[in-house]
Short mmCIF file of C-alpha atoms in Angstrom, two decimals:
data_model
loop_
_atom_site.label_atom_id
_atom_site.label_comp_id
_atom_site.label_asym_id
_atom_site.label_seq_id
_atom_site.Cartn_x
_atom_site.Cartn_y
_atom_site.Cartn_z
CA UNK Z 1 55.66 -45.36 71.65
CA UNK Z 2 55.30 -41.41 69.85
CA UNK Z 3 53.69 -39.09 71.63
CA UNK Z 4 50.94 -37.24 69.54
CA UNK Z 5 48.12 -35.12 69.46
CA UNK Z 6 45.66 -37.66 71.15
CA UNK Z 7 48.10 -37.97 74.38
CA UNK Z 8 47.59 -34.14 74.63
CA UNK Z 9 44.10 -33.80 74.35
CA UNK Z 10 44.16 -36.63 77.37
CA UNK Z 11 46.48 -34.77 79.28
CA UNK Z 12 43.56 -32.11 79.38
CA UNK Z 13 45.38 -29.92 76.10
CA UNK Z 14 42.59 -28.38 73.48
CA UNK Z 15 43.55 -28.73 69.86
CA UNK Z 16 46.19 -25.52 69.02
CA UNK Z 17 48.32 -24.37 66.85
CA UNK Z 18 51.37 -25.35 68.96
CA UNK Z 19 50.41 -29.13 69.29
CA UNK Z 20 52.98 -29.83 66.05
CA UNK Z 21 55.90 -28.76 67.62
CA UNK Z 22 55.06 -29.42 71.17
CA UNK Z 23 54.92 -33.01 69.33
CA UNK Z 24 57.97 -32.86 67.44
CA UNK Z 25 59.90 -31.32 70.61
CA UNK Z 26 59.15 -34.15 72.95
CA UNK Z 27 59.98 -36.87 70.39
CA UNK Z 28 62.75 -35.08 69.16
CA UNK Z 29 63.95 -35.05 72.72
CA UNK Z 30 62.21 -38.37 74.07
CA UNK Z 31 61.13 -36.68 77.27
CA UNK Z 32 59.67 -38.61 80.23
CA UNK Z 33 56.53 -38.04 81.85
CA UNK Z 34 57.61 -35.33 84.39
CA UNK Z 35 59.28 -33.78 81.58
CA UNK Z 36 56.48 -33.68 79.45
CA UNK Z 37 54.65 -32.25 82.38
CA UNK Z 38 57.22 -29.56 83.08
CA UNK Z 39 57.33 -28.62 79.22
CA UNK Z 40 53.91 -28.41 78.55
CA UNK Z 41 53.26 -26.34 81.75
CA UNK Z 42 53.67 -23.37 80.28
CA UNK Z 43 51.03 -24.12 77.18
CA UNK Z 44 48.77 -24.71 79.84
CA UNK Z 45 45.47 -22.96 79.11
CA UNK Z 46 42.65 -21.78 81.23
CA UNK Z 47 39.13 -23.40 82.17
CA UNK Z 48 37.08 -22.33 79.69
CA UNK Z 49 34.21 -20.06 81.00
CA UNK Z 50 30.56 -21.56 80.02
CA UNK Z 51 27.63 -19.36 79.42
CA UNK Z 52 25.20 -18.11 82.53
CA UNK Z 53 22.80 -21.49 83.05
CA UNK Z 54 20.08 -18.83 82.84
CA UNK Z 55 20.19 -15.33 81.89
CA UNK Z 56 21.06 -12.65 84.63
CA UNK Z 57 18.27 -10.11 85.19
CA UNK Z 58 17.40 -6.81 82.86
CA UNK Z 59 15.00 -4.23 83.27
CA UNK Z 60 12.00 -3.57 81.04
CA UNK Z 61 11.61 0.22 80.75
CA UNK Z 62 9.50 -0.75 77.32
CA UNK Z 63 6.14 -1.40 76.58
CA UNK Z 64 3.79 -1.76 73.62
CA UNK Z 65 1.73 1.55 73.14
CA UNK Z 66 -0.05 -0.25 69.82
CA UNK Z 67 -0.24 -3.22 68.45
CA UNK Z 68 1.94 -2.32 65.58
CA UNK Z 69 5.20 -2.17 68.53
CA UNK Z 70 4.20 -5.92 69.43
CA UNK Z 71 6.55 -7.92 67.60
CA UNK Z 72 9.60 -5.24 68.40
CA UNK Z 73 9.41 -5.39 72.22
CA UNK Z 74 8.84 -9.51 71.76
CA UNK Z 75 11.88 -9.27 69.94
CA UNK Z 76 14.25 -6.68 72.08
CA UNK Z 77 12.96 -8.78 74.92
CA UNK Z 78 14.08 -12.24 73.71
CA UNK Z 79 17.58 -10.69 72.48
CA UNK Z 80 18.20 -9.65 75.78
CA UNK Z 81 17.27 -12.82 76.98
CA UNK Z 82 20.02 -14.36 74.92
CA UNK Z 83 22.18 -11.90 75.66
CA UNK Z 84 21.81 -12.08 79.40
CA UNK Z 85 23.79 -15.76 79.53
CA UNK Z 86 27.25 -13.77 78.46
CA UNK Z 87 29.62 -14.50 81.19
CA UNK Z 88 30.39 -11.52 81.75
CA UNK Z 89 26.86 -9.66 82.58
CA UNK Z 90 25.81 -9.00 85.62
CA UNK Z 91 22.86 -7.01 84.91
CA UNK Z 92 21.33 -4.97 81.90
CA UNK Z 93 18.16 -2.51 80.70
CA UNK Z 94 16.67 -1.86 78.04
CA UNK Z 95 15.35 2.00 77.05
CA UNK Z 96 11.90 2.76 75.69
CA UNK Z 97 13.85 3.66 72.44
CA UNK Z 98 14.92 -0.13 72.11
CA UNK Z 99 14.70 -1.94 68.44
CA UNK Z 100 16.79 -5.04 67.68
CA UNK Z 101 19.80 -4.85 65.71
CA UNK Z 102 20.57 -8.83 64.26
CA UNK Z 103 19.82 -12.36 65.38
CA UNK Z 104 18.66 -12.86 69.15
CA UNK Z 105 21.74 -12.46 71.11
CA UNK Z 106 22.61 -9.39 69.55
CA UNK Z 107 22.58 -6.16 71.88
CA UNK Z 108 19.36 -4.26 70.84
CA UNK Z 109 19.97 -0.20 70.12
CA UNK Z 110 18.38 0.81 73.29
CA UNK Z 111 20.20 -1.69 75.50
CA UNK Z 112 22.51 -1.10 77.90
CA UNK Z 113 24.77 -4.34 79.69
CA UNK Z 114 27.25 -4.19 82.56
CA UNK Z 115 30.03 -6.83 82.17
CA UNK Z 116 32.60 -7.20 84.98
CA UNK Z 117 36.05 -7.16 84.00
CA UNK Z 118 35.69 -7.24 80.66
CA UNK Z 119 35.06 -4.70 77.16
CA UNK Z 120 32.67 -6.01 74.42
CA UNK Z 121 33.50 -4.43 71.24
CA UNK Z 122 30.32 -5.78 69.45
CA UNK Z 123 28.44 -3.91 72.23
CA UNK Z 124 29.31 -0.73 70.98
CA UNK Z 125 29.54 -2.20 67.48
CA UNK Z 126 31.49 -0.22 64.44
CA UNK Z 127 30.01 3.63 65.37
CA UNK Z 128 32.16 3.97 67.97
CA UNK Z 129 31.24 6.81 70.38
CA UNK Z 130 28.00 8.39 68.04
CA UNK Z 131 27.42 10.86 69.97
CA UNK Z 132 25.70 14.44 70.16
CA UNK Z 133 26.89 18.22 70.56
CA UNK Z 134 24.52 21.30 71.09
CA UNK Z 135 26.02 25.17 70.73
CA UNK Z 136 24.27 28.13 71.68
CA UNK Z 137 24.32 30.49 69.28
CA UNK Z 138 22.27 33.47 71.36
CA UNK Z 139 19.77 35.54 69.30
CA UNK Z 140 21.40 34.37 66.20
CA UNK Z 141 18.57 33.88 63.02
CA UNK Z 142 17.56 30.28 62.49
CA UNK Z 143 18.07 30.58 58.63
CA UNK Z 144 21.23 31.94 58.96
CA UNK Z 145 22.84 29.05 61.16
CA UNK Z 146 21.71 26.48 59.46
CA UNK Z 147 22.30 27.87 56.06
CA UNK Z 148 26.12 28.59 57.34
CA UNK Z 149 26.06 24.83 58.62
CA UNK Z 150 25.26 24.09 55.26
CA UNK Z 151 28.15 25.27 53.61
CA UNK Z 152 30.88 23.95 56.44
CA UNK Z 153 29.31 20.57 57.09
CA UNK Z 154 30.10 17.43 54.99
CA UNK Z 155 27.81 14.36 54.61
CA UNK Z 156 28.20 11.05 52.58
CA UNK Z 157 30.98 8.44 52.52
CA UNK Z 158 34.58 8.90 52.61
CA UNK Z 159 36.33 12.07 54.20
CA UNK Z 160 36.54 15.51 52.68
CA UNK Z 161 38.37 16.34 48.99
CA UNK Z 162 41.82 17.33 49.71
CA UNK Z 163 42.10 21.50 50.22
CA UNK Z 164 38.83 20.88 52.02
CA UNK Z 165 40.01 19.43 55.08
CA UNK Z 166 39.63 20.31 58.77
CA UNK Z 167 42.97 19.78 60.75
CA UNK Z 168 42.75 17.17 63.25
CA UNK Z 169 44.94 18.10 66.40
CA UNK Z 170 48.98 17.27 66.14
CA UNK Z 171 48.13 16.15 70.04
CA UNK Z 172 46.01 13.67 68.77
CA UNK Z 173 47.99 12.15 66.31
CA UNK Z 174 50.60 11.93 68.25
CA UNK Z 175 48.72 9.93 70.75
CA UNK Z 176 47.09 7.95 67.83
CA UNK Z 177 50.99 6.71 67.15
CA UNK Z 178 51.35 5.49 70.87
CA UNK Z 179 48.33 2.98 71.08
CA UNK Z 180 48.39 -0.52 69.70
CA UNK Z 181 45.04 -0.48 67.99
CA UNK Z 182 45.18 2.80 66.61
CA UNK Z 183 49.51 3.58 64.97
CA UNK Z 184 48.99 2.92 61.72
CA UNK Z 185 49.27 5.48 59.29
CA UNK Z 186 46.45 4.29 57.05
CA UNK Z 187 44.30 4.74 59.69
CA UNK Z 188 45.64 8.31 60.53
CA UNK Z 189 45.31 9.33 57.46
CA UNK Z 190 41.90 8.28 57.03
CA UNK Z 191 41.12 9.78 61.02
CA UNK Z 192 42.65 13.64 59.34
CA UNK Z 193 40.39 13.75 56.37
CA UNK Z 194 37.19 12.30 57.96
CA UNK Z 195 37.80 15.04 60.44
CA UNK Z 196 34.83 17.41 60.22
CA UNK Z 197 32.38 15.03 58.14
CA UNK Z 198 28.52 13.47 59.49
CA UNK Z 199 28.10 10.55 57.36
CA UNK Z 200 25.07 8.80 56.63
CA UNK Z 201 22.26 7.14 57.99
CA UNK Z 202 20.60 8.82 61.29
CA UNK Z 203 23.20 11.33 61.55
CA UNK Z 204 21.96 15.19 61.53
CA UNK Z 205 22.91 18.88 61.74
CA UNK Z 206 19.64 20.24 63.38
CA UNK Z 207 18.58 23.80 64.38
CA UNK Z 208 16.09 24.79 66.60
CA UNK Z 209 14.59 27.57 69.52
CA UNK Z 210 14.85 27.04 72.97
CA UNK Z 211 11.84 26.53 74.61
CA UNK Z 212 13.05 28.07 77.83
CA UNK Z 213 15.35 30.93 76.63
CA UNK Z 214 14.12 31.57 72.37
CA UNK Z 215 17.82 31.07 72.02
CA UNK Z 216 19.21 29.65 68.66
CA UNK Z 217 20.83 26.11 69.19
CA UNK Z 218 22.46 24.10 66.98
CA UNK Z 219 22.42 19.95 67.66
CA UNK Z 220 24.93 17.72 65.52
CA UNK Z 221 24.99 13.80 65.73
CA UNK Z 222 27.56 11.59 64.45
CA UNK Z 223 29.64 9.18 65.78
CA UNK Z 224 33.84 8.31 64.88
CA UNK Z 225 33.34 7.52 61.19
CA UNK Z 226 36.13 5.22 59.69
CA UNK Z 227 38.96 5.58 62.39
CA UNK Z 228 35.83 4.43 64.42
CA UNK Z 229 35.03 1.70 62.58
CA UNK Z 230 38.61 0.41 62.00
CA UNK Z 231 39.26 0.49 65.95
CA UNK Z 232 35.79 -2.03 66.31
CA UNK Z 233 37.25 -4.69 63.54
CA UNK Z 234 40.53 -4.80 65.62
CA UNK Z 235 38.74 -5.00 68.62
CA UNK Z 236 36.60 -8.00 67.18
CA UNK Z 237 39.60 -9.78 65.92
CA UNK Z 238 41.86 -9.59 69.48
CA UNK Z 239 37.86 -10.28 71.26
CA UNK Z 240 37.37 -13.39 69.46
CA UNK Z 241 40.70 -14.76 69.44
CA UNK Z 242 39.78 -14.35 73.43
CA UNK Z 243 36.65 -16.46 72.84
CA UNK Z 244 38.32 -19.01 70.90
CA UNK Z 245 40.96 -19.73 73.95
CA UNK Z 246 38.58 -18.97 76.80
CA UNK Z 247 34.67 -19.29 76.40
CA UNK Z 248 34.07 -20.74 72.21
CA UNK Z 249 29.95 -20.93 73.95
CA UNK Z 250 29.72 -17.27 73.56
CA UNK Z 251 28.31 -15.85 70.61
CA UNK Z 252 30.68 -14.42 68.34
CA UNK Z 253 28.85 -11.33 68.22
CA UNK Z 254 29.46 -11.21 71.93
CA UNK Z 255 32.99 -11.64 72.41
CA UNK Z 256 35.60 -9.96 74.82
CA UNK Z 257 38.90 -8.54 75.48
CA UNK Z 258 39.66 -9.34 79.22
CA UNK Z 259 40.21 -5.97 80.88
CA UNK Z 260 43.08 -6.98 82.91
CA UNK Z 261 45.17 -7.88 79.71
CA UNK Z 262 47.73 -5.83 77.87
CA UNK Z 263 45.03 -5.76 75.11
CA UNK Z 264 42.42 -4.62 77.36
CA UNK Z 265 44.47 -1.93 78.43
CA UNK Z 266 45.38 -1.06 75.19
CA UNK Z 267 41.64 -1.12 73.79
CA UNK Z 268 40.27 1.05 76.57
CA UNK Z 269 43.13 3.42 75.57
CA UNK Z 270 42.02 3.44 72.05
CA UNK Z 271 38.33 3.78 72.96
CA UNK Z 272 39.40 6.91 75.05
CA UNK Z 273 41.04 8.38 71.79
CA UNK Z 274 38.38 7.48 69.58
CA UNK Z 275 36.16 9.43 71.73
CA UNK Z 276 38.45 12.44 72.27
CA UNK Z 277 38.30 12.40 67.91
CA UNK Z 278 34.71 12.32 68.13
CA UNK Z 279 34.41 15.00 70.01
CA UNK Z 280 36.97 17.02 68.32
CA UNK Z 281 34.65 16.38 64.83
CA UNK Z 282 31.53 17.84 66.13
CA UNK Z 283 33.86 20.80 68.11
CA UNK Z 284 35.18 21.93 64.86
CA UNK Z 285 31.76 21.92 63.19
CA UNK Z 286 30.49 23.64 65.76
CA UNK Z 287 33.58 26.10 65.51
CA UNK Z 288 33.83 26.69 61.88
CA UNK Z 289 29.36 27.59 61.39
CA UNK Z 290 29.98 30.29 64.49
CA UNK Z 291 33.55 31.56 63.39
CA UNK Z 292 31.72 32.43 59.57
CA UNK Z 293 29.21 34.05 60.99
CA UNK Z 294 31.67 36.04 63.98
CA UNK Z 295 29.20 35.16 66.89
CA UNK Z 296 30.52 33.99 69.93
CA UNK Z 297 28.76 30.78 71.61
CA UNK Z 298 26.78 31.41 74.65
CA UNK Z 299 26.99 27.78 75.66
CA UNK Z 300 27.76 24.44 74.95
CA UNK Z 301 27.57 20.35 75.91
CA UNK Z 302 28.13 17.46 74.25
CA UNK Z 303 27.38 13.51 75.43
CA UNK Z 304 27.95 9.97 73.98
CA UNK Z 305 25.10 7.47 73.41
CA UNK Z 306 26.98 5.00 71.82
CA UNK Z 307 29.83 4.22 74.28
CA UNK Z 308 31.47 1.84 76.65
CA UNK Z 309 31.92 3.13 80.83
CA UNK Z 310 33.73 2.57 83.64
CA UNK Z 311 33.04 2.10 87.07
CA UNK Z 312 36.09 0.57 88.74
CA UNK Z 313 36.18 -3.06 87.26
CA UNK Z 314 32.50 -2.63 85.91
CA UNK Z 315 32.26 -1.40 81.87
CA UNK Z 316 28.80 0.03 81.51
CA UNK Z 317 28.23 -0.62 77.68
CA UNK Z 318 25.57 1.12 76.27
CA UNK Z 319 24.04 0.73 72.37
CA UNK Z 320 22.21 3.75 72.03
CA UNK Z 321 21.14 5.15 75.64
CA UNK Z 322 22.20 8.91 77.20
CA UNK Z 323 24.76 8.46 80.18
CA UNK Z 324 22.88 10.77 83.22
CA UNK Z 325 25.34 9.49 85.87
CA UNK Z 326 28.48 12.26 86.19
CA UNK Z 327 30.96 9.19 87.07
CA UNK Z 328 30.55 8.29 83.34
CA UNK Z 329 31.34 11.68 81.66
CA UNK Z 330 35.21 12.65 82.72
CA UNK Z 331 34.50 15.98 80.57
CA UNK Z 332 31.10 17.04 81.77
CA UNK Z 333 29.92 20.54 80.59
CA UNK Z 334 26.51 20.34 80.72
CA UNK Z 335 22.95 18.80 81.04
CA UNK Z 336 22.62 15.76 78.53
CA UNK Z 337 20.76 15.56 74.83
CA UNK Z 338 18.04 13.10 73.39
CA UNK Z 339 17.02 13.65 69.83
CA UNK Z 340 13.35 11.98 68.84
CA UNK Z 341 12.86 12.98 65.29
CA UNK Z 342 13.13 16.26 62.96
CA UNK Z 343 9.98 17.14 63.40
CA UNK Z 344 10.18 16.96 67.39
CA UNK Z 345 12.20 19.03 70.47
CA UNK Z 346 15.97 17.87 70.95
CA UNK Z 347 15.04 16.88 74.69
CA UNK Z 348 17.56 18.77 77.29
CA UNK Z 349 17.46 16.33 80.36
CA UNK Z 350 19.46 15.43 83.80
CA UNK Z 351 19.15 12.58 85.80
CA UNK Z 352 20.44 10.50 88.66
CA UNK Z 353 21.35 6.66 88.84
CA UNK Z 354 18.02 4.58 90.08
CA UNK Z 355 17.25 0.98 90.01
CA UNK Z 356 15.46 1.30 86.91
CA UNK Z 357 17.72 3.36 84.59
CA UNK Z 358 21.70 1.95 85.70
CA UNK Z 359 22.16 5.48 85.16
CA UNK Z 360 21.44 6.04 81.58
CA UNK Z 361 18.40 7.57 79.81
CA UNK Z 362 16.66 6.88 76.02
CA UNK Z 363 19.13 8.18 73.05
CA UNK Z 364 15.97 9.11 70.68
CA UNK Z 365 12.56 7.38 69.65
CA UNK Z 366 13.82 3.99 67.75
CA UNK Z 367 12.45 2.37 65.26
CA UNK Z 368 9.69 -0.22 64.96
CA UNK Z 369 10.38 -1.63 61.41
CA UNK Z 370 13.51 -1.66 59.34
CA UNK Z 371 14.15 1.06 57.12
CA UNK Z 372 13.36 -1.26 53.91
CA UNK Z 373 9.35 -2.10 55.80
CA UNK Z 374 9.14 1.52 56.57
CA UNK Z 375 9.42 2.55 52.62
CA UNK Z 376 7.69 -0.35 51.49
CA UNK Z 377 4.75 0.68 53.33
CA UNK Z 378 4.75 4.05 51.55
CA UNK Z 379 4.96 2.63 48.49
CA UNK Z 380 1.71 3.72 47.58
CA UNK Z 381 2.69 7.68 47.59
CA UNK Z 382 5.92 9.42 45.30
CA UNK Z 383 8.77 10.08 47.23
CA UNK Z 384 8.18 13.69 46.96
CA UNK Z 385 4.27 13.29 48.39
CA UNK Z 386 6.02 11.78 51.21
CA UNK Z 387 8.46 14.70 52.30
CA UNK Z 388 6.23 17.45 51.42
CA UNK Z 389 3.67 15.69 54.07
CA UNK Z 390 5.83 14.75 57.16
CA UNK Z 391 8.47 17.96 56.66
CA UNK Z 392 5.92 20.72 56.59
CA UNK Z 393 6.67 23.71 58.02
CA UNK Z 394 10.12 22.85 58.53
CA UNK Z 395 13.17 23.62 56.83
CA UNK Z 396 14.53 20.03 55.52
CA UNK Z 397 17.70 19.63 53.37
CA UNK Z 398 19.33 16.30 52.45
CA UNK Z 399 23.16 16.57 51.51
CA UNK Z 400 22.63 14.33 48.12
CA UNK Z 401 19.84 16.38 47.10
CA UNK Z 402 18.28 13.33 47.03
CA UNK Z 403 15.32 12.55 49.88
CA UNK Z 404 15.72 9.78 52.45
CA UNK Z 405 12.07 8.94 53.08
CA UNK Z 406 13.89 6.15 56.01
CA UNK Z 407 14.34 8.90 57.90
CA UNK Z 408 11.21 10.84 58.20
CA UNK Z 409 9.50 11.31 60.96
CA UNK Z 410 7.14 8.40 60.78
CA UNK Z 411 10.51 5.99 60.17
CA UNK Z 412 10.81 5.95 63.95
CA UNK Z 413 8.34 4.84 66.90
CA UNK Z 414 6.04 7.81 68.05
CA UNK Z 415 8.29 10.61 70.12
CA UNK Z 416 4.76 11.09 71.99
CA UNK Z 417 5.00 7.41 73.56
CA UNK Z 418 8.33 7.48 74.07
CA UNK Z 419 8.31 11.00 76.29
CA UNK Z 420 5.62 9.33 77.98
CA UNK Z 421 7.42 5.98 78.75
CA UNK Z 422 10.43 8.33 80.25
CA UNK Z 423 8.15 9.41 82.62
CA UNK Z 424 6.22 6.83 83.59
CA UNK Z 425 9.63 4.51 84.11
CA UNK Z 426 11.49 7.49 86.08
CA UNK Z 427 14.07 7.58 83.85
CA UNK Z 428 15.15 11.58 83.82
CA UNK Z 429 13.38 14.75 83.66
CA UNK Z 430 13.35 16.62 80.76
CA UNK Z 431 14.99 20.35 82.13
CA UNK Z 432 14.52 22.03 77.78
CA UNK Z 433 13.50 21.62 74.25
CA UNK Z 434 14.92 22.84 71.03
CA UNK Z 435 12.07 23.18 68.72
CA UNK Z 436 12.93 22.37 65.57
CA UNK Z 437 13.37 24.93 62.49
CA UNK Z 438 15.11 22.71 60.04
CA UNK Z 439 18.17 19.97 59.81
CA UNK Z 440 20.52 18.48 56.99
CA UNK Z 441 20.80 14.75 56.82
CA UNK Z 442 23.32 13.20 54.09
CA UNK Z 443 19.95 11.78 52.37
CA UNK Z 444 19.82 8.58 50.17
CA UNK Z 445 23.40 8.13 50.00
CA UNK Z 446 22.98 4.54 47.76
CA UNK Z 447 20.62 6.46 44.93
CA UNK Z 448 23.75 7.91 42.86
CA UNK Z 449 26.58 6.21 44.56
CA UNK Z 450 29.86 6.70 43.00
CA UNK Z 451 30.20 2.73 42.09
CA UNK Z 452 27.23 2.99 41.10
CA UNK Z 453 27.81 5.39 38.05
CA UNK Z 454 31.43 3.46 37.34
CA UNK Z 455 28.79 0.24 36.81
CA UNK Z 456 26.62 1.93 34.28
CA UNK Z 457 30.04 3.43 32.81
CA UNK Z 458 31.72 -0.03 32.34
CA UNK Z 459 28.11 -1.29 30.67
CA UNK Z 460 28.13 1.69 28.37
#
């Protein structure tokens, strides 16, 4: 009688790939039942891993201050609910900051997850590492920084024109070429002339006054832009090829590279260099606004909020929340940074590692509706009635000259409650504040995108 598929599946096989010429081999070769055993051994795959019956333990460090945060916190709640049956978590948080980001399941921005063993790329999701840098720039004028930021900085898609370009380090390329994830040249390429840009979205150039000193600071936030991005939809693919073989009850969203693999090696590697980039983006901002103006920096730290950790075999992943525990900065220079809005103080804080917090603090003040609720319910006003209202008294550029009303001040949940939630949970103490005198943001990038005008070209 042929052995087939059927006989495999009995002998405890799951459907694959090499089931046709596993077939074809034993026919071919009319092997016995010990040899059948002997050659299959080595397709033999692993128990797959079911979800947590119920979901492992997080704590709430969030509350609704009005009735308008209801349906957010229900939400972030219930996501983390979801979330908590991953095989991998052991225990999670979420930040006063927290908003969800997709369908429950999904990590909420604001949540932070310890998984044992294991690195989920969808926890730290495409911007890899967005992280934030402060430089003290002494007695220096307000104006003048940010109006010398203004001229060095680049917001908006793609890299920087050609002749325009900031160098990214021959050290880092070089290590670029000896990871798996991250030698290819395309991707090079792309990491050299993104080097030195913001992007879009949330990301700022901000300039404010100490509180404590009446120093001049200036506060960029951006995260790894393309090479970023391009080292998450690797990571996806290799995680949910893992899922597929090992646990297909996980949510894709939720899949993982095993750390103890040569891909999870490999990834953490790539993480590390994707953060070193990072870093080296904001450092050469930072560089090129204080070399034009010949003052020398009195100071200087810089943290992730956007990030994976690790603690032996635990990886701390955390979508959107400030690391206060030194074990999770190898590079620490510094007290850590939590921007609310551009109309409020970059918080300076420090912290310790409590049974509330898992050692992280809020990244910033969140949202409570999506950016498309938030300008529908200003609908009523012009877009200009709107910025002249929430930016007064402040010095407000957007890159595109065009205004991005989703990221005014009243776009995110009030800075006010979420100070006050900080507090009350024990989560860090606030040690400074950078009041604000004025920040860039790259604006409404989709208003006079470049496809946009090829579109009305082609109709013409």
């Amino acid at each position: 009688m042929e052995f087939n598929g059927n006989n495999l599946i009995e002998l405890g096989y799951r459907p694959a790939k090499w089931f046709k010429e596993a077939i074809e081999f034993i026919n071919e070769n009319n092997l016995d039942q010990d040899q059948i055993k002997t050659y299959l051994e080595p397709f033999r795959q692993p128990e797959l891993i079911p979800l947590h019956e119920t979901a492992k333990d997080f704590v709430i460090n969030i509350r609704a201050e009005h009735e308008s945060e209801n349906d957010n916190v229900e939400k972030v709640i219930n996501t983390m609910k979801v979330l908590m049956k991953t095989p991998t978590l052991i225990e999670g948080a979420i930040m006063p900051d927290a908003c969800p980001t997709g369908p429950a399941g999904n990590i909420p921005v604001g949540g932070v997850v310890v998984a044992k063993n294991a690195i989920h790329p969808g926890f730290h999701s495409a911007d890899i590492c967005c992280s934030v840098m402060l430089t003290d720039f002494g007695k220096a004028d307000p104006k003048s920084v940010l109006d010398m930021a203004h001229s060095v900085t680049h917001f908006g898609y793609g890299g920087r024109p050609r002749g325009e370009q900031m160098p990214m380090s021959q050290e880092l390329m070089d290590a670029f070429r000896q990871n798996d994830f991250l030698n290819d040249e395309k991707l090079i390429s792309i990491a050299r002339s993104h080097m030195g840009t913001q992007g879009d979205g949330n990301h700022f150039l901000f300039v404010g006054i100490s509180r404590n000193t009446g120093n001049t600071m200036l506060v960029t936030h951006h995260g790894s832009r393309a090479p970023g991005a391009a080292l998450y939809d690797k990571g996806m693919k290799v995680a949910n090829r893992f899922r597929m073989e090992i646990s297909p009850e996980t949510l894709r969203e939720n899949a993982w590279i095993p750390y103890d693999t040569e891909e999870g090696e490999s990834y953490w590697e790539a993480l590390q260099l994707i953060r070193a980039w990072t870093k080296e983006n904001h450092t050469s901002i930072h560089d090129a606004v204080l070399n034009k103006m010949k003052v020398e920096k009195e100071d200087r730290y810089w943290n992730e909020h956007n990030f994976v950790f690790k603690d032996g075999d635990l990886f701390y992943h955390a979508k959107g929340a400030t690391p206060l525990d030194d074990k999770f900065l190898p590079d620490i220079t510094g007290p850590r940074l939590i921007p609310l809005n551009m109309a409020e103080p970059v918080l300076i804080v420090k912290g310790t590692t409590n049974e509330r917090n898992l050692g992280f603090a809020p990244h910033g003040a969140g949202r409570n509706f999506s950016r498309t609720q938030h300008k529908k319910s200003l609908a009523h006003k012009t877009i200009e009635e709107v910025f002249t209202e929430e930016t007064r008294g402040l010095d407000v550029r957007f890159f595109t000259n065009e205004i991005d009303i989703s990221e005014l001040p009243t776009a995110y949940k009030s800075a006010k409650n979420v100070r006050a939630q900080i507090e009350e949970y024990g989560l860090c103490e606030v040690l400074d504040e950078v009041i604000p005198y004025g920040c860039i943001m790259a604006g409404d990038v989709q208003k006079n995108a470049p496809w946009k005008k090829k579109k009305k070209f082609r109709k013409a």
